[in-house]
Amino acid sequence: TRGGNKSRPAVTIRRGWTMRHLLKLLSLVPLAVLYPVGWVIDVMVFHVLRWRRDQVANDIALAFPDRTDAERAYVLRQSYRNLADVVMEALWGFSASAESLARRVSFEDTAPIDAAVAARQSVVLLTPHFCNWEWLLPAGGARFGLPIDAVYQRQRVASIDRFLREARSRFGGMPIPREDFVYELMNRAGTPRGYALIADQTPPRDGKKHWSRFLNRDTAFFVGAEKVAHFLDSPVLYVAMRRVARGRYAVRLIPLALPPFDRDAGADDT
């Protein structure tokens, strides 16, 4: 009905407001309490709902054909347990202090970013959705004193999008919606910053992409990081994160490319 259509935006706003405040409250719960909540969610998702289990099992079999059935089943089970932990850690991290994050995320070699900070130079940071990517941004911003701006996909519900932007910008960073990246890059180019690109998702069907063989299948990758580095004349670092214990991570910064760059270099991507 016409009246019902008018009420939908109001319902969406109320739900968004409720979710935003619920996330805020959950972020104040100690991690030791959140982990058991994650265990319950893991059991429900894996055993009861069986959410995407067949698809994930097929993907693992394709990626690791040389592993035994028992080994692949172990990887499958651990992936769901890990996801539950990461979700709980992300919630806690939205309100975690710089000191708390420093105890849980250690940077093994800070020289590449320290050198950029000393030279008042921006840096391009590349990383996948691996380990706990939500902790990388605030932990890095708190550790290096360099504003780190992550490119992200804007959330459909405005209040949740606002909550995530506020949580991710607590230590100086200013998250950039993907559609605004070019404008914001040019607008911020005069100030030394870190630009974090977590671009391991599927590129648009009609966009430019780089094809490579990955986990036994042809895979399309986003392109453009090299253009950002050339525009800023900035070093490009791969941020390698690994889990050393539950709720503890170590990070290595691996230089991929350093200026000055060959302006004519580039891959033949389609």
PDB file of C-alpha atoms in Angstrom:
ATOM      1  CA  THR A   1       0.000   0.000   0.000  1.00  0.00           C
ATOM      2  CA  ARG A   2       0.954   3.630  -0.387  1.00  0.00           C
ATOM      3  CA  GLY A   3       1.074   4.141   3.374  1.00  0.00           C
ATOM      4  CA  GLY A   4       3.192   1.020   3.801  1.00  0.00           C
ATOM      5  CA  ASN A   5       5.710   2.248   1.210  1.00  0.00           C
ATOM      6  CA  LYS A   6       6.055   5.539   3.082  1.00  0.00           C
ATOM      7  CA  SER A   7       6.844   3.691   6.315  1.00  0.00           C
ATOM      8  CA  ARG A   8       9.698   1.606   4.899  1.00  0.00           C
ATOM      9  CA  PRO A   9      12.376   4.342   5.125  1.00  0.00           C
ATOM     10  CA  ALA A  10      11.393   4.988   8.748  1.00  0.00           C
ATOM     11  CA  VAL A  11      11.637   1.264   9.562  1.00  0.00           C
ATOM     12  CA  THR A  12      15.052   1.093   7.891  1.00  0.00           C
ATOM     13  CA  ILE A  13      16.266   4.105   9.874  1.00  0.00           C
ATOM     14  CA  ARG A  14      15.053   2.589  13.167  1.00  0.00           C
ATOM     15  CA  ARG A  15      16.675  -0.756  12.400  1.00  0.00           C
ATOM     16  CA  GLY A  16      19.908   0.952  11.414  1.00  0.00           C
ATOM     17  CA  TRP A  17      19.897   3.003  14.623  1.00  0.00           C
ATOM     18  CA  THR A  18      19.311  -0.161  16.657  1.00  0.00           C
ATOM     19  CA  MET A  19      22.102  -2.060  14.883  1.00  0.00           C
ATOM     20  CA  ARG A  20      24.533   0.837  15.305  1.00  0.00           C
ATOM     21  CA  HIS A  21      23.983   1.024  19.047  1.00  0.00           C
ATOM     22  CA  LEU A  22      24.029  -2.764  19.380  1.00  0.00           C
ATOM     23  CA  LEU A  23      27.425  -2.873  17.649  1.00  0.00           C
ATOM     24  CA  LYS A  24      28.666  -0.127  19.943  1.00  0.00           C
ATOM     25  CA  LEU A  25      27.545  -2.037  23.033  1.00  0.00           C
ATOM     26  CA  LEU A  26      29.068  -5.309  21.805  1.00  0.00           C
ATOM     27  CA  SER A  27      32.371  -3.565  21.130  1.00  0.00           C
ATOM     28  CA  LEU A  28      32.575  -2.762  24.869  1.00  0.00           C
ATOM     29  CA  VAL A  29      32.286  -6.430  25.887  1.00  0.00           C
ATOM     30  CA  PRO A  30      35.615  -8.060  26.870  1.00  0.00           C
ATOM     31  CA  LEU A  31      37.088 -10.353  24.252  1.00  0.00           C
ATOM     32  CA  ALA A  32      37.127 -13.243  26.733  1.00  0.00           C
ATOM     33  CA  VAL A  33      33.326 -13.012  26.839  1.00  0.00           C
ATOM     34  CA  LEU A  34      32.883 -12.541  23.089  1.00  0.00           C
ATOM     35  CA  TYR A  35      34.820 -15.689  22.183  1.00  0.00           C
ATOM     36  CA  PRO A  36      32.223 -18.040  23.756  1.00  0.00           C
ATOM     37  CA  VAL A  37      29.501 -16.120  21.889  1.00  0.00           C
ATOM     38  CA  GLY A  38      31.453 -16.757  18.696  1.00  0.00           C
ATOM     39  CA  TRP A  39      31.627 -20.461  19.550  1.00  0.00           C
ATOM     40  CA  VAL A  40      27.819 -20.633  19.734  1.00  0.00           C
ATOM     41  CA  ILE A  41      27.509 -18.806  16.409  1.00  0.00           C
ATOM     42  CA  ASP A  42      30.072 -21.161  14.854  1.00  0.00           C
ATOM     43  CA  VAL A  43      28.106 -24.243  15.944  1.00  0.00           C
ATOM     44  CA  MET A  44      24.861 -22.796  14.616  1.00  0.00           C
ATOM     45  CA  VAL A  45      26.326 -21.715  11.282  1.00  0.00           C
ATOM     46  CA  PHE A  46      28.350 -24.861  10.631  1.00  0.00           C
ATOM     47  CA  HIS A  47      26.199 -27.669  12.060  1.00  0.00           C
ATOM     48  CA  VAL A  48      22.643 -26.321  12.072  1.00  0.00           C
ATOM     49  CA  LEU A  49      22.349 -23.840   9.207  1.00  0.00           C
ATOM     50  CA  ARG A  50      25.201 -25.433   7.209  1.00  0.00           C
ATOM     51  CA  TRP A  51      25.753 -21.987   5.664  1.00  0.00           C
ATOM     52  CA  ARG A  52      27.545 -22.363   2.295  1.00  0.00           C
ATOM     53  CA  ARG A  53      29.238 -25.558   3.464  1.00  0.00           C
ATOM     54  CA  ASP A  54      28.951 -27.343   0.124  1.00  0.00           C
ATOM     55  CA  GLN A  55      30.356 -24.382  -1.787  1.00  0.00           C
ATOM     56  CA  VAL A  56      33.267 -23.941   0.636  1.00  0.00           C
ATOM     57  CA  ALA A  57      34.020 -27.681   0.575  1.00  0.00           C
ATOM     58  CA  ASN A  58      34.096 -27.642  -3.240  1.00  0.00           C
ATOM     59  CA  ASP A  59      36.381 -24.589  -3.261  1.00  0.00           C
ATOM     60  CA  ILE A  60      38.802 -26.269  -0.843  1.00  0.00           C
ATOM     61  CA  ALA A  61      38.841 -29.453  -2.925  1.00  0.00           C
ATOM     62  CA  LEU A  62      39.622 -27.457  -6.059  1.00  0.00           C
ATOM     63  CA  ALA A  63      42.341 -25.410  -4.354  1.00  0.00           C
ATOM     64  CA  PHE A  64      44.032 -28.367  -2.642  1.00  0.00           C
ATOM     65  CA  PRO A  65      43.534 -31.461  -4.821  1.00  0.00           C
ATOM     66  CA  ASP A  66      46.594 -33.181  -3.344  1.00  0.00           C
ATOM     67  CA  ARG A  67      45.222 -33.142   0.206  1.00  0.00           C
ATOM     68  CA  THR A  68      43.344 -36.115   1.674  1.00  0.00           C
ATOM     69  CA  ASP A  69      39.633 -35.975   2.444  1.00  0.00           C
ATOM     70  CA  ALA A  70      40.436 -35.805   6.151  1.00  0.00           C
ATOM     71  CA  GLU A  71      42.837 -32.886   5.647  1.00  0.00           C
ATOM     72  CA  ARG A  72      40.307 -30.955   3.568  1.00  0.00           C
ATOM     73  CA  ALA A  73      37.592 -31.615   6.159  1.00  0.00           C
ATOM     74  CA  TYR A  74      39.907 -30.217   8.845  1.00  0.00           C
ATOM     75  CA  VAL A  75      40.540 -27.059   6.778  1.00  0.00           C
ATOM     76  CA  LEU A  76      36.793 -26.672   6.251  1.00  0.00           C
ATOM     77  CA  ARG A  77      36.017 -26.962   9.960  1.00  0.00           C
ATOM     78  CA  GLN A  78      38.821 -24.638  11.019  1.00  0.00           C
ATOM     79  CA  SER A  79      37.799 -21.978   8.500  1.00  0.00           C
ATOM     80  CA  TYR A  80      34.383 -21.606  10.159  1.00  0.00           C
ATOM     81  CA  ARG A  81      35.894 -21.535  13.639  1.00  0.00           C
ATOM     82  CA  ASN A  82      38.377 -18.905  12.535  1.00  0.00           C
ATOM     83  CA  LEU A  83      35.641 -16.783  10.953  1.00  0.00           C
ATOM     84  CA  ALA A  84      33.690 -16.771  14.217  1.00  0.00           C
ATOM     85  CA  ASP A  85      36.790 -15.674  16.124  1.00  0.00           C
ATOM     86  CA  VAL A  86      37.570 -12.915  13.631  1.00  0.00           C
ATOM     87  CA  VAL A  87      34.019 -11.536  13.788  1.00  0.00           C
ATOM     88  CA  MET A  88      34.174 -11.373  17.584  1.00  0.00           C
ATOM     89  CA  GLU A  89      37.646  -9.799  17.460  1.00  0.00           C
ATOM     90  CA  ALA A  90      36.448  -7.215  14.953  1.00  0.00           C
ATOM     91  CA  LEU A  91      33.564  -6.245  17.263  1.00  0.00           C
ATOM     92  CA  TRP A  92      35.932  -5.842  20.211  1.00  0.00           C
ATOM     93  CA  GLY A  93      38.401  -3.918  18.083  1.00  0.00           C
ATOM     94  CA  PHE A  94      35.885  -1.216  17.209  1.00  0.00           C
ATOM     95  CA  SER A  95      36.381   0.273  20.698  1.00  0.00           C
ATOM     96  CA  ALA A  96      39.833  -1.081  21.605  1.00  0.00           C
ATOM     97  CA  SER A  97      42.454   1.358  22.826  1.00  0.00           C
ATOM     98  CA  ALA A  98      45.781   1.890  21.098  1.00  0.00           C
ATOM     99  CA  GLU A  99      47.542   0.142  23.979  1.00  0.00           C
ATOM    100  CA  SER A 100      45.267  -2.913  23.784  1.00  0.00           C
ATOM    101  CA  LEU A 101      45.781  -3.226  20.039  1.00  0.00           C
ATOM    102  CA  ALA A 102      49.560  -2.863  20.416  1.00  0.00           C
ATOM    103  CA  ARG A 103      49.570  -5.854  22.760  1.00  0.00           C
ATOM    104  CA  ARG A 104      47.759  -7.965  20.204  1.00  0.00           C
ATOM    105  CA  VAL A 105      49.226  -6.787  16.887  1.00  0.00           C
ATOM    106  CA  SER A 106      53.007  -6.629  16.580  1.00  0.00           C
ATOM    107  CA  PHE A 107      54.910  -5.177  13.622  1.00  0.00           C
ATOM    108  CA  GLU A 108      58.101  -7.121  12.989  1.00  0.00           C
ATOM    109  CA  ASP A 109      59.858  -4.660  10.704  1.00  0.00           C
ATOM    110  CA  THR A 110      58.701  -1.059  10.733  1.00  0.00           C
ATOM    111  CA  ALA A 111      61.599   0.397   8.720  1.00  0.00           C
ATOM    112  CA  PRO A 112      59.691   0.764   5.387  1.00  0.00           C
ATOM    113  CA  ILE A 113      56.945   2.927   6.910  1.00  0.00           C
ATOM    114  CA  ASP A 114      59.248   4.663   9.365  1.00  0.00           C
ATOM    115  CA  ALA A 115      61.357   5.809   6.406  1.00  0.00           C
ATOM    116  CA  ALA A 116      58.287   7.128   4.588  1.00  0.00           C
ATOM    117  CA  VAL A 117      57.116   8.997   7.680  1.00  0.00           C
ATOM    118  CA  ALA A 118      60.568  10.547   8.153  1.00  0.00           C
ATOM    119  CA  ALA A 119      60.607  11.642   4.494  1.00  0.00           C
ATOM    120  CA  ARG A 120      57.025  12.975   4.704  1.00  0.00           C
ATOM    121  CA  GLN A 121      56.082  10.575   1.954  1.00  0.00           C
ATOM    122  CA  SER A 122      52.811   8.762   1.381  1.00  0.00           C
ATOM    123  CA  VAL A 123      52.798   4.980   1.090  1.00  0.00           C
ATOM    124  CA  VAL A 124      50.499   2.502  -0.685  1.00  0.00           C
ATOM    125  CA  LEU A 125      49.591  -0.548   1.426  1.00  0.00           C
ATOM    126  CA  LEU A 126      48.242  -3.730  -0.187  1.00  0.00           C
ATOM    127  CA  THR A 127      46.699  -6.556   1.807  1.00  0.00           C
ATOM    128  CA  PRO A 128      43.938  -9.181   1.450  1.00  0.00           C
ATOM    129  CA  HIS A 129      40.975 -10.047   3.664  1.00  0.00           C
ATOM    130  CA  PHE A 130      43.199 -12.390   5.643  1.00  0.00           C
ATOM    131  CA  CYS A 131      43.670 -12.955   9.385  1.00  0.00           C
ATOM    132  CA  ASN A 132      42.144  -9.906  11.108  1.00  0.00           C
ATOM    133  CA  TRP A 133      42.082  -7.071   8.586  1.00  0.00           C
ATOM    134  CA  GLU A 134      39.850  -4.940  10.843  1.00  0.00           C
ATOM    135  CA  TRP A 135      42.660  -4.671  13.395  1.00  0.00           C
ATOM    136  CA  LEU A 136      45.269  -3.691  10.814  1.00  0.00           C
ATOM    137  CA  LEU A 137      43.959  -0.186  10.198  1.00  0.00           C
ATOM    138  CA  PRO A 138      43.690   1.046  13.810  1.00  0.00           C
ATOM    139  CA  ALA A 139      46.802  -0.846  14.938  1.00  0.00           C
ATOM    140  CA  GLY A 140      48.849   0.634  12.094  1.00  0.00           C
ATOM    141  CA  GLY A 141      47.516   4.140  12.635  1.00  0.00           C
ATOM    142  CA  ALA A 142      48.268   3.985  16.346  1.00  0.00           C
ATOM    143  CA  ARG A 143      51.752   2.540  15.816  1.00  0.00           C
ATOM    144  CA  PHE A 144      53.094   4.774  13.052  1.00  0.00           C
ATOM    145  CA  GLY A 145      51.417   8.124  13.658  1.00  0.00           C
ATOM    146  CA  LEU A 146      50.583   8.173   9.953  1.00  0.00           C
ATOM    147  CA  PRO A 147      46.946   8.627   8.909  1.00  0.00           C
ATOM    148  CA  ILE A 148      45.993   5.425   7.082  1.00  0.00           C
ATOM    149  CA  ASP A 149      42.996   5.751   4.770  1.00  0.00           C
ATOM    150  CA  ALA A 150      41.354   2.478   3.757  1.00  0.00           C
ATOM    151  CA  VAL A 151      39.242   2.256   0.618  1.00  0.00           C
ATOM    152  CA  TYR A 152      35.980   0.519   1.478  1.00  0.00           C
ATOM    153  CA  GLN A 153      32.559  -0.380   0.109  1.00  0.00           C
ATOM    154  CA  ARG A 154      29.917   1.968   1.518  1.00  0.00           C
ATOM    155  CA  GLN A 155      27.257   0.184   3.599  1.00  0.00           C
ATOM    156  CA  ARG A 156      23.641   0.376   2.488  1.00  0.00           C
ATOM    157  CA  VAL A 157      22.364   1.427   5.921  1.00  0.00           C
ATOM    158  CA  ALA A 158      23.669   4.928   6.611  1.00  0.00           C
ATOM    159  CA  SER A 159      23.837   4.590  10.407  1.00  0.00           C
ATOM    160  CA  ILE A 160      25.936   1.393  10.202  1.00  0.00           C
ATOM    161  CA  ASP A 161      28.184   2.999   7.604  1.00  0.00           C
ATOM    162  CA  ARG A 162      28.690   5.951   9.958  1.00  0.00           C
ATOM    163  CA  PHE A 163      29.534   3.642  12.859  1.00  0.00           C
ATOM    164  CA  LEU A 164      32.152   1.763  10.816  1.00  0.00           C
ATOM    165  CA  ARG A 165      33.717   4.989   9.525  1.00  0.00           C
ATOM    166  CA  GLU A 166      33.956   6.375  13.048  1.00  0.00           C
ATOM    167  CA  ALA A 167      35.436   3.145  14.435  1.00  0.00           C
ATOM    168  CA  ARG A 168      38.014   2.896  11.645  1.00  0.00           C
ATOM    169  CA  SER A 169      39.096   6.531  11.902  1.00  0.00           C
ATOM    170  CA  ARG A 170      39.884   6.657  15.630  1.00  0.00           C
ATOM    171  CA  PHE A 171      43.654   6.947  15.075  1.00  0.00           C
ATOM    172  CA  GLY A 172      43.753   9.546  12.327  1.00  0.00           C
ATOM    173  CA  GLY A 173      42.670   7.611   9.254  1.00  0.00           C
ATOM    174  CA  MET A 174      39.799   8.712   7.045  1.00  0.00           C
ATOM    175  CA  PRO A 175      38.143   5.742   5.259  1.00  0.00           C
ATOM    176  CA  ILE A 176      37.363   6.473   1.617  1.00  0.00           C
ATOM    177  CA  PRO A 177      34.251   5.111  -0.118  1.00  0.00           C
ATOM    178  CA  ARG A 178      35.325   3.301  -3.256  1.00  0.00           C
ATOM    179  CA  GLU A 179      33.364   5.559  -5.585  1.00  0.00           C
ATOM    180  CA  ASP A 180      35.047   8.665  -4.098  1.00  0.00           C
ATOM    181  CA  PHE A 181      38.620   7.356  -4.206  1.00  0.00           C
ATOM    182  CA  VAL A 182      39.918   9.274  -7.221  1.00  0.00           C
ATOM    183  CA  TYR A 183      38.548  12.592  -5.942  1.00  0.00           C
ATOM    184  CA  GLU A 184      39.801  12.018  -2.397  1.00  0.00           C
ATOM    185  CA  LEU A 185      43.207  10.868  -3.623  1.00  0.00           C
ATOM    186  CA  MET A 186      43.708  14.124  -5.507  1.00  0.00           C
ATOM    187  CA  ASN A 187      42.296  16.157  -2.621  1.00  0.00           C
ATOM    188  CA  ARG A 188      44.622  14.555  -0.028  1.00  0.00           C
ATOM    189  CA  ALA A 189      47.719  14.192  -2.199  1.00  0.00           C
ATOM    190  CA  GLY A 190      49.549  17.066  -0.517  1.00  0.00           C
ATOM    191  CA  THR A 191      49.502  15.397   2.927  1.00  0.00           C
ATOM    192  CA  PRO A 192      51.608  12.293   3.722  1.00  0.00           C
ATOM    193  CA  ARG A 193      49.217   9.406   4.302  1.00  0.00           C
ATOM    194  CA  GLY A 194      48.937   5.656   4.007  1.00  0.00           C
ATOM    195  CA  TYR A 195      46.458   4.371   1.423  1.00  0.00           C
ATOM    196  CA  ALA A 196      45.251   0.866   2.281  1.00  0.00           C
ATOM    197  CA  LEU A 197      43.833  -1.149  -0.609  1.00  0.00           C
ATOM    198  CA  ILE A 198      42.176  -4.457   0.289  1.00  0.00           C
ATOM    199  CA  ALA A 199      41.266  -5.305  -3.283  1.00  0.00           C
ATOM    200  CA  ASP A 200      41.058  -9.109  -3.321  1.00  0.00           C
ATOM    201  CA  GLN A 201      37.383  -9.231  -4.285  1.00  0.00           C
ATOM    202  CA  THR A 202      35.973  -9.839  -7.762  1.00  0.00           C
ATOM    203  CA  PRO A 203      36.357  -6.836 -10.104  1.00  0.00           C
ATOM    204  CA  PRO A 204      33.273  -5.574 -11.983  1.00  0.00           C
ATOM    205  CA  ARG A 205      32.511  -7.596 -15.087  1.00  0.00           C
ATOM    206  CA  ASP A 206      33.013  -4.613 -17.409  1.00  0.00           C
ATOM    207  CA  GLY A 207      36.034  -3.132 -15.568  1.00  0.00           C
ATOM    208  CA  LYS A 208      39.743  -3.497 -16.239  1.00  0.00           C
ATOM    209  CA  LYS A 209      41.301  -6.489 -14.562  1.00  0.00           C
ATOM    210  CA  HIS A 210      44.420  -8.640 -14.453  1.00  0.00           C
ATOM    211  CA  TRP A 211      44.022 -12.387 -14.974  1.00  0.00           C
ATOM    212  CA  SER A 212      46.211 -14.915 -13.216  1.00  0.00           C
ATOM    213  CA  ARG A 213      46.123 -18.563 -12.189  1.00  0.00           C
ATOM    214  CA  PHE A 214      45.303 -18.678  -8.472  1.00  0.00           C
ATOM    215  CA  LEU A 215      44.378 -21.727  -6.374  1.00  0.00           C
ATOM    216  CA  ASN A 216      43.950 -23.831  -9.512  1.00  0.00           C
ATOM    217  CA  ARG A 217      41.528 -21.530 -11.289  1.00  0.00           C
ATOM    218  CA  ASP A 218      41.684 -18.489 -13.570  1.00  0.00           C
ATOM    219  CA  THR A 219      41.165 -15.480 -11.306  1.00  0.00           C
ATOM    220  CA  ALA A 220      40.551 -11.804 -12.061  1.00  0.00           C
ATOM    221  CA  PHE A 221      42.302  -9.179  -9.932  1.00  0.00           C
ATOM    222  CA  PHE A 222      41.752  -5.455  -9.545  1.00  0.00           C
ATOM    223  CA  VAL A 223      44.298  -3.177 -11.198  1.00  0.00           C
ATOM    224  CA  GLY A 224      45.180   0.399 -10.353  1.00  0.00           C
ATOM    225  CA  ALA A 225      47.520   0.250  -7.370  1.00  0.00           C
ATOM    226  CA  GLU A 226      50.465   0.994  -9.657  1.00  0.00           C
ATOM    227  CA  LYS A 227      48.719   4.140 -10.936  1.00  0.00           C
ATOM    228  CA  VAL A 228      48.174   5.341  -7.361  1.00  0.00           C
ATOM    229  CA  ALA A 229      51.856   4.753  -6.561  1.00  0.00           C
ATOM    230  CA  HIS A 230      52.969   6.606  -9.702  1.00  0.00           C
ATOM    231  CA  PHE A 231      50.670   9.547  -8.969  1.00  0.00           C
ATOM    232  CA  LEU A 232      51.941   9.869  -5.392  1.00  0.00           C
ATOM    233  CA  ASP A 233      55.510   8.776  -6.194  1.00  0.00           C
ATOM    234  CA  SER A 234      55.129   6.478  -3.189  1.00  0.00           C
ATOM    235  CA  PRO A 235      56.536   3.108  -2.137  1.00  0.00           C
ATOM    236  CA  VAL A 236      54.220   0.106  -2.387  1.00  0.00           C
ATOM    237  CA  LEU A 237      54.232  -2.332   0.531  1.00  0.00           C
ATOM    238  CA  TYR A 238      52.548  -5.700   0.936  1.00  0.00           C
ATOM    239  CA  VAL A 239      51.158  -6.079   4.449  1.00  0.00           C
ATOM    240  CA  ALA A 240      51.554  -9.740   5.429  1.00  0.00           C
ATOM    241  CA  MET A 241      49.611 -10.639   8.559  1.00  0.00           C
ATOM    242  CA  ARG A 242      49.742 -14.003  10.301  1.00  0.00           C
ATOM    243  CA  ARG A 243      48.059 -15.396  13.383  1.00  0.00           C
ATOM    244  CA  VAL A 244      50.533 -16.422  16.083  1.00  0.00           C
ATOM    245  CA  ALA A 245      47.918 -17.283  18.748  1.00  0.00           C
ATOM    246  CA  ARG A 246      44.248 -16.702  19.398  1.00  0.00           C
ATOM    247  CA  GLY A 247      43.787 -12.941  19.336  1.00  0.00           C
ATOM    248  CA  ARG A 248      47.486 -12.328  18.601  1.00  0.00           C
ATOM    249  CA  TYR A 249      48.903 -11.344  15.218  1.00  0.00           C
ATOM    250  CA  ALA A 250      52.252 -10.452  13.702  1.00  0.00           C
ATOM    251  CA  VAL A 251      52.690  -8.203  10.664  1.00  0.00           C
ATOM    252  CA  ARG A 252      55.510  -7.943   8.138  1.00  0.00           C
ATOM    253  CA  LEU A 253      55.847  -5.030   5.694  1.00  0.00           C
ATOM    254  CA  ILE A 254      57.292  -6.275   2.408  1.00  0.00           C
ATOM    255  CA  PRO A 255      58.401  -3.671  -0.187  1.00  0.00           C
ATOM    256  CA  LEU A 256      56.977  -4.459  -3.625  1.00  0.00           C
ATOM    257  CA  ALA A 257      58.012  -1.339  -5.535  1.00  0.00           C
ATOM    258  CA  LEU A 258      59.969   1.788  -4.670  1.00  0.00           C
ATOM    259  CA  PRO A 259      60.195   5.129  -6.480  1.00  0.00           C
ATOM    260  CA  PRO A 260      61.397   6.444  -8.838  1.00  0.00           C
ATOM    261  CA  PHE A 261      59.151   4.523 -11.209  1.00  0.00           C
ATOM    262  CA  ASP A 262      59.332   3.841 -14.929  1.00  0.00           C
ATOM    263  CA  ARG A 263      56.341   5.807 -16.160  1.00  0.00           C
ATOM    264  CA  ASP A 264      55.985   3.615 -19.248  1.00  0.00           C
ATOM    265  CA  ALA A 265      55.908   0.332 -17.335  1.00  0.00           C
ATOM    266  CA  GLY A 266      52.638  -1.545 -16.919  1.00  0.00           C
ATOM    267  CA  ALA A 267      50.964  -4.842 -17.502  1.00  0.00           C
ATOM    268  CA  ASP A 268      48.711  -5.569 -20.455  1.00  0.00           C
ATOM    269  CA  ASP A 269      45.494  -5.958 -18.492  1.00  0.00           C
ATOM    270  CA  THR A 270      42.014  -6.352 -19.955  1.00  0.00           C
TER     271      THR A 270
END
